[in-house]
């Protein structure tokens, strides 16, 4: 029971303790605000996969394997990914204009916001899906950073393999829970910003994308 509670608590805190986690998901959650929960879930599943992989290696090769080697390389790659996400979000907001469409479904009026290129294009747009990207970024986050090592170190302290496995499992569940909670809140906030005007919505996207860019640079050069 201790391993379950400790794992869930450590995983939940771990998400909010790492600004890189929030920065990676924020630009995607803002654009796909109506599917933000799903994005958070996919990031959480990816992160859990990476952590369980790293933790499993740690349990099997406690004395033989250097986790710092894997974590060091992954950390640099996460920095690059954060920079790319930041640049993508800024480009999305700066080079494209947001157009609002008001619809009425079942007597409920609501507004959809779409990105359009400044150059004239046909109204038919190919849908973009960044859910796989969220899962992939989550995996890299699960493999990167010394904070992840500190997160799974308690698993090595358990004498029982069952307790160690339960700790890792609920560490992952805790991260999924926290990221779904964060991305859902961010998606809700983003929708509220849409209702107040497209310029506020655009500034919100630029702000979070800039944060992702800055944190990515910090990760690479520190």
Short mmCIF file of C-alpha atoms in Angstrom, two decimals:
data_model
loop_
_atom_site.label_atom_id
_atom_site.label_comp_id
_atom_site.label_asym_id
_atom_site.label_seq_id
_atom_site.Cartn_x
_atom_site.Cartn_y
_atom_site.Cartn_z
CA UNK A 1 0.00 0.00 0.00
CA UNK A 2 2.86 2.37 0.80
CA UNK A 3 4.38 1.80 -2.64
CA UNK A 4 1.08 2.68 -4.34
CA UNK A 5 0.50 5.90 -2.37
CA UNK A 6 4.14 7.00 -2.66
CA UNK A 7 4.25 6.28 -6.39
CA UNK A 8 1.04 8.17 -7.17
CA UNK A 9 2.05 11.17 -5.05
CA UNK A 10 5.55 11.32 -6.57
CA UNK A 11 4.18 11.08 -10.12
CA UNK A 12 1.56 13.77 -9.54
CA UNK A 13 4.06 16.21 -8.07
CA UNK A 14 6.64 15.36 -10.72
CA UNK A 15 4.52 16.79 -13.56
CA UNK A 16 4.03 20.20 -11.96
CA UNK A 17 7.61 20.34 -10.69
CA UNK A 18 8.95 20.24 -14.25
CA UNK A 19 8.16 23.36 -16.33
CA UNK A 20 9.42 21.51 -19.40
CA UNK A 21 6.49 19.11 -19.09
CA UNK A 22 3.91 21.88 -19.05
CA UNK A 23 5.69 23.88 -21.76
CA UNK A 24 5.70 20.92 -24.16
CA UNK A 25 1.96 20.28 -23.94
CA UNK A 26 0.68 23.87 -23.61
CA UNK A 27 0.91 25.03 -27.28
CA UNK A 28 -0.74 21.81 -28.49
CA UNK A 29 -3.49 21.98 -25.86
CA UNK A 30 -4.25 25.60 -26.77
CA UNK A 31 -4.71 24.83 -30.47
CA UNK A 32 -6.68 21.63 -29.82
CA UNK A 33 -8.51 23.03 -26.81
CA UNK A 34 -11.57 20.83 -27.29
CA UNK A 35 -9.34 17.73 -27.27
CA UNK A 36 -6.90 18.95 -24.64
CA UNK A 37 -7.73 16.11 -22.25
CA UNK A 38 -6.85 13.55 -24.91
CA UNK A 39 -3.54 15.32 -25.57
CA UNK A 40 -2.71 15.26 -21.87
CA UNK A 41 -3.62 11.59 -21.69
CA UNK A 42 -1.36 10.71 -24.62
CA UNK A 43 1.55 12.69 -23.19
CA UNK A 44 0.99 10.96 -19.86
CA UNK A 45 0.93 7.52 -21.46
CA UNK A 46 4.12 8.30 -23.37
CA UNK A 47 5.81 9.65 -20.25
CA UNK A 48 4.75 6.59 -18.25
CA UNK A 49 6.14 4.29 -20.96
CA UNK A 50 9.50 6.06 -20.80
CA UNK A 51 9.64 6.04 -17.00
CA UNK A 52 8.65 2.37 -16.74
CA UNK A 53 11.28 1.49 -19.35
CA UNK A 54 13.95 3.42 -17.46
CA UNK A 55 12.78 2.07 -14.12
CA UNK A 56 12.65 -1.48 -15.45
CA UNK A 57 16.23 -1.20 -16.66
CA UNK A 58 17.21 0.17 -13.27
CA UNK A 59 15.61 -2.75 -11.46
CA UNK A 60 17.14 -5.38 -13.72
CA UNK A 61 20.63 -3.87 -13.90
CA UNK A 62 20.89 -2.10 -10.56
CA UNK A 63 24.67 -2.21 -10.41
CA UNK A 64 25.64 -2.71 -14.04
CA UNK A 65 23.91 0.10 -15.94
CA UNK A 66 24.35 3.87 -15.91
CA UNK A 67 20.97 5.60 -16.07
CA UNK A 68 22.72 8.97 -16.31
CA UNK A 69 24.01 8.03 -19.77
CA UNK A 70 20.51 7.50 -21.19
CA UNK A 71 19.07 10.46 -19.31
CA UNK A 72 21.79 12.86 -20.46
CA UNK A 73 21.29 12.22 -24.17
CA UNK A 74 17.50 12.22 -23.85
CA UNK A 75 17.58 15.52 -21.99
CA UNK A 76 19.32 17.27 -24.91
CA UNK A 77 16.82 15.79 -27.35
CA UNK A 78 13.91 17.02 -25.23
CA UNK A 79 15.45 20.51 -25.41
CA UNK A 80 15.45 20.33 -29.21
CA UNK A 81 11.84 19.11 -29.22
CA UNK A 82 10.74 21.95 -26.93
CA UNK A 83 12.41 24.48 -29.25
CA UNK A 84 10.67 22.99 -32.28
CA UNK A 85 7.29 23.04 -30.52
CA UNK A 86 7.87 26.66 -29.51
CA UNK A 87 8.84 27.72 -33.04
CA UNK A 88 5.86 25.85 -34.48
CA UNK A 89 3.45 27.61 -32.12
CA UNK A 90 4.92 31.07 -32.75
CA UNK A 91 4.85 30.52 -36.52
CA UNK A 92 1.26 29.32 -36.25
CA UNK A 93 0.21 32.50 -34.47
CA UNK A 94 2.33 35.02 -36.42
CA UNK A 95 2.12 33.81 -40.04
CA UNK A 96 -1.47 32.70 -39.92
CA UNK A 97 -4.59 34.58 -39.04
CA UNK A 98 -7.33 33.14 -36.89
CA UNK A 99 -10.80 33.21 -38.36
CA UNK A 100 -13.92 32.77 -36.25
CA UNK A 101 -17.01 30.85 -37.35
CA UNK A 102 -20.20 30.91 -35.31
CA UNK A 103 -22.37 27.81 -35.51
CA UNK A 104 -25.69 26.78 -34.05
CA UNK A 105 -26.10 23.14 -33.05
CA UNK A 106 -29.29 22.06 -31.28
CA UNK A 107 -30.11 25.71 -30.51
CA UNK A 108 -26.73 26.14 -28.81
CA UNK A 109 -24.56 28.80 -30.40
CA UNK A 110 -20.80 28.42 -30.17
CA UNK A 111 -17.71 29.63 -31.96
CA UNK A 112 -15.00 27.69 -33.76
CA UNK A 113 -11.59 29.24 -34.45
CA UNK A 114 -9.59 28.11 -37.48
CA UNK A 115 -6.10 28.97 -38.68
CA UNK A 116 -5.83 30.30 -42.23
CA UNK A 117 -2.77 31.28 -44.20
CA UNK A 118 -2.45 34.97 -45.08
CA UNK A 119 -2.18 33.87 -48.70
CA UNK A 120 -5.59 33.10 -50.18
CA UNK A 121 -6.44 29.42 -49.99
CA UNK A 122 -9.50 27.28 -50.54
CA UNK A 123 -11.66 26.76 -47.51
CA UNK A 124 -11.06 23.02 -47.59
CA UNK A 125 -8.40 22.28 -45.02
CA UNK A 126 -6.60 19.09 -44.23
CA UNK A 127 -7.04 18.32 -40.52
CA UNK A 128 -3.90 18.22 -38.46
CA UNK A 129 -3.43 15.76 -35.64
CA UNK A 130 -0.75 16.28 -33.02
CA UNK A 131 -1.82 13.49 -30.69
CA UNK A 132 1.02 11.21 -31.81
CA UNK A 133 3.46 14.07 -31.24
CA UNK A 134 2.23 14.42 -27.66
CA UNK A 135 2.80 10.69 -27.07
CA UNK A 136 6.31 10.84 -28.56
CA UNK A 137 7.28 13.91 -26.54
CA UNK A 138 5.96 12.17 -23.44
CA UNK A 139 8.23 9.18 -24.07
CA UNK A 140 11.28 11.41 -24.41
CA UNK A 141 10.35 13.23 -21.21
CA UNK A 142 10.03 9.89 -19.47
CA UNK A 143 13.62 9.06 -20.42
CA UNK A 144 15.11 12.49 -19.77
CA UNK A 145 16.25 14.53 -16.83
CA UNK A 146 17.76 13.81 -13.43
CA UNK A 147 14.41 14.55 -11.78
CA UNK A 148 13.07 11.38 -13.37
CA UNK A 149 15.91 9.40 -11.83
CA UNK A 150 15.08 10.84 -8.41
CA UNK A 151 11.48 9.94 -9.09
CA UNK A 152 12.23 6.26 -9.66
CA UNK A 153 15.02 5.89 -7.08
CA UNK A 154 12.53 4.92 -4.34
CA UNK A 155 11.60 1.89 -6.46
CA UNK A 156 15.16 0.63 -6.04
CA UNK A 157 14.79 0.90 -2.27
CA UNK A 158 11.96 -1.63 -2.11
CA UNK A 159 13.20 -5.13 -1.32
CA UNK A 160 10.12 -6.65 -2.94
CA UNK A 161 10.01 -6.64 -6.74
CA UNK A 162 6.21 -6.41 -6.51
CA UNK A 163 6.37 -3.25 -4.41
CA UNK A 164 8.96 -1.75 -6.76
CA UNK A 165 6.78 -2.52 -9.79
CA UNK A 166 3.69 -1.07 -8.08
CA UNK A 167 5.61 2.11 -7.25
CA UNK A 168 6.65 2.57 -10.89
CA UNK A 169 3.14 1.79 -12.15
CA UNK A 170 1.46 4.31 -9.87
CA UNK A 171 4.20 6.86 -10.50
CA UNK A 172 3.05 6.65 -14.12
CA UNK A 173 -0.63 6.83 -13.19
CA UNK A 174 0.10 9.91 -11.10
CA UNK A 175 1.80 11.66 -14.02
CA UNK A 176 -1.11 10.80 -16.33
CA UNK A 177 -3.63 12.15 -13.81
CA UNK A 178 -1.77 15.43 -13.33
CA UNK A 179 -1.17 16.08 -17.02
CA UNK A 180 -4.78 15.33 -17.96
CA UNK A 181 -5.85 17.71 -15.20
CA UNK A 182 -3.48 20.44 -16.42
CA UNK A 183 -4.27 20.08 -20.13
CA UNK A 184 -8.03 20.00 -19.45
CA UNK A 185 -7.78 23.22 -17.46
CA UNK A 186 -5.63 24.82 -20.17
CA UNK A 187 -8.08 23.77 -22.89
CA UNK A 188 -10.98 25.23 -20.87
CA UNK A 189 -9.05 28.47 -20.35
CA UNK A 190 -8.19 28.62 -24.05
CA UNK A 191 -11.84 28.28 -25.03
CA UNK A 192 -12.73 31.14 -22.69
CA UNK A 193 -10.02 33.25 -24.31
CA UNK A 194 -11.51 32.48 -27.72
CA UNK A 195 -14.81 33.93 -26.64
CA UNK A 196 -13.06 37.17 -25.65
CA UNK A 197 -11.47 37.64 -29.06
CA UNK A 198 -9.01 36.16 -31.52
CA UNK A 199 -6.17 38.53 -30.59
CA UNK A 200 -6.16 37.36 -26.97
CA UNK A 201 -6.23 33.77 -28.20
CA UNK A 202 -3.27 34.45 -30.49
CA UNK A 203 -1.28 36.15 -27.71
CA UNK A 204 -1.94 33.20 -25.44
CA UNK A 205 -0.52 30.81 -28.05
CA UNK A 206 2.54 33.04 -28.56
CA UNK A 207 3.12 33.26 -24.81
CA UNK A 208 3.11 29.52 -24.16
CA UNK A 209 5.09 28.81 -27.33
CA UNK A 210 7.74 31.33 -26.27
CA UNK A 211 7.94 29.61 -22.88
CA UNK A 212 8.50 26.28 -24.62
CA UNK A 213 11.25 27.84 -26.75
CA UNK A 214 13.06 29.44 -23.80
CA UNK A 215 12.91 26.30 -21.66
CA UNK A 216 14.19 24.22 -24.58
CA UNK A 217 17.22 26.49 -25.00
CA UNK A 218 17.84 26.35 -21.25
CA UNK A 219 17.75 22.54 -21.29
CA UNK A 220 20.28 22.30 -24.10
CA UNK A 221 22.83 24.76 -22.74
CA UNK A 222 22.73 23.86 -19.03
#
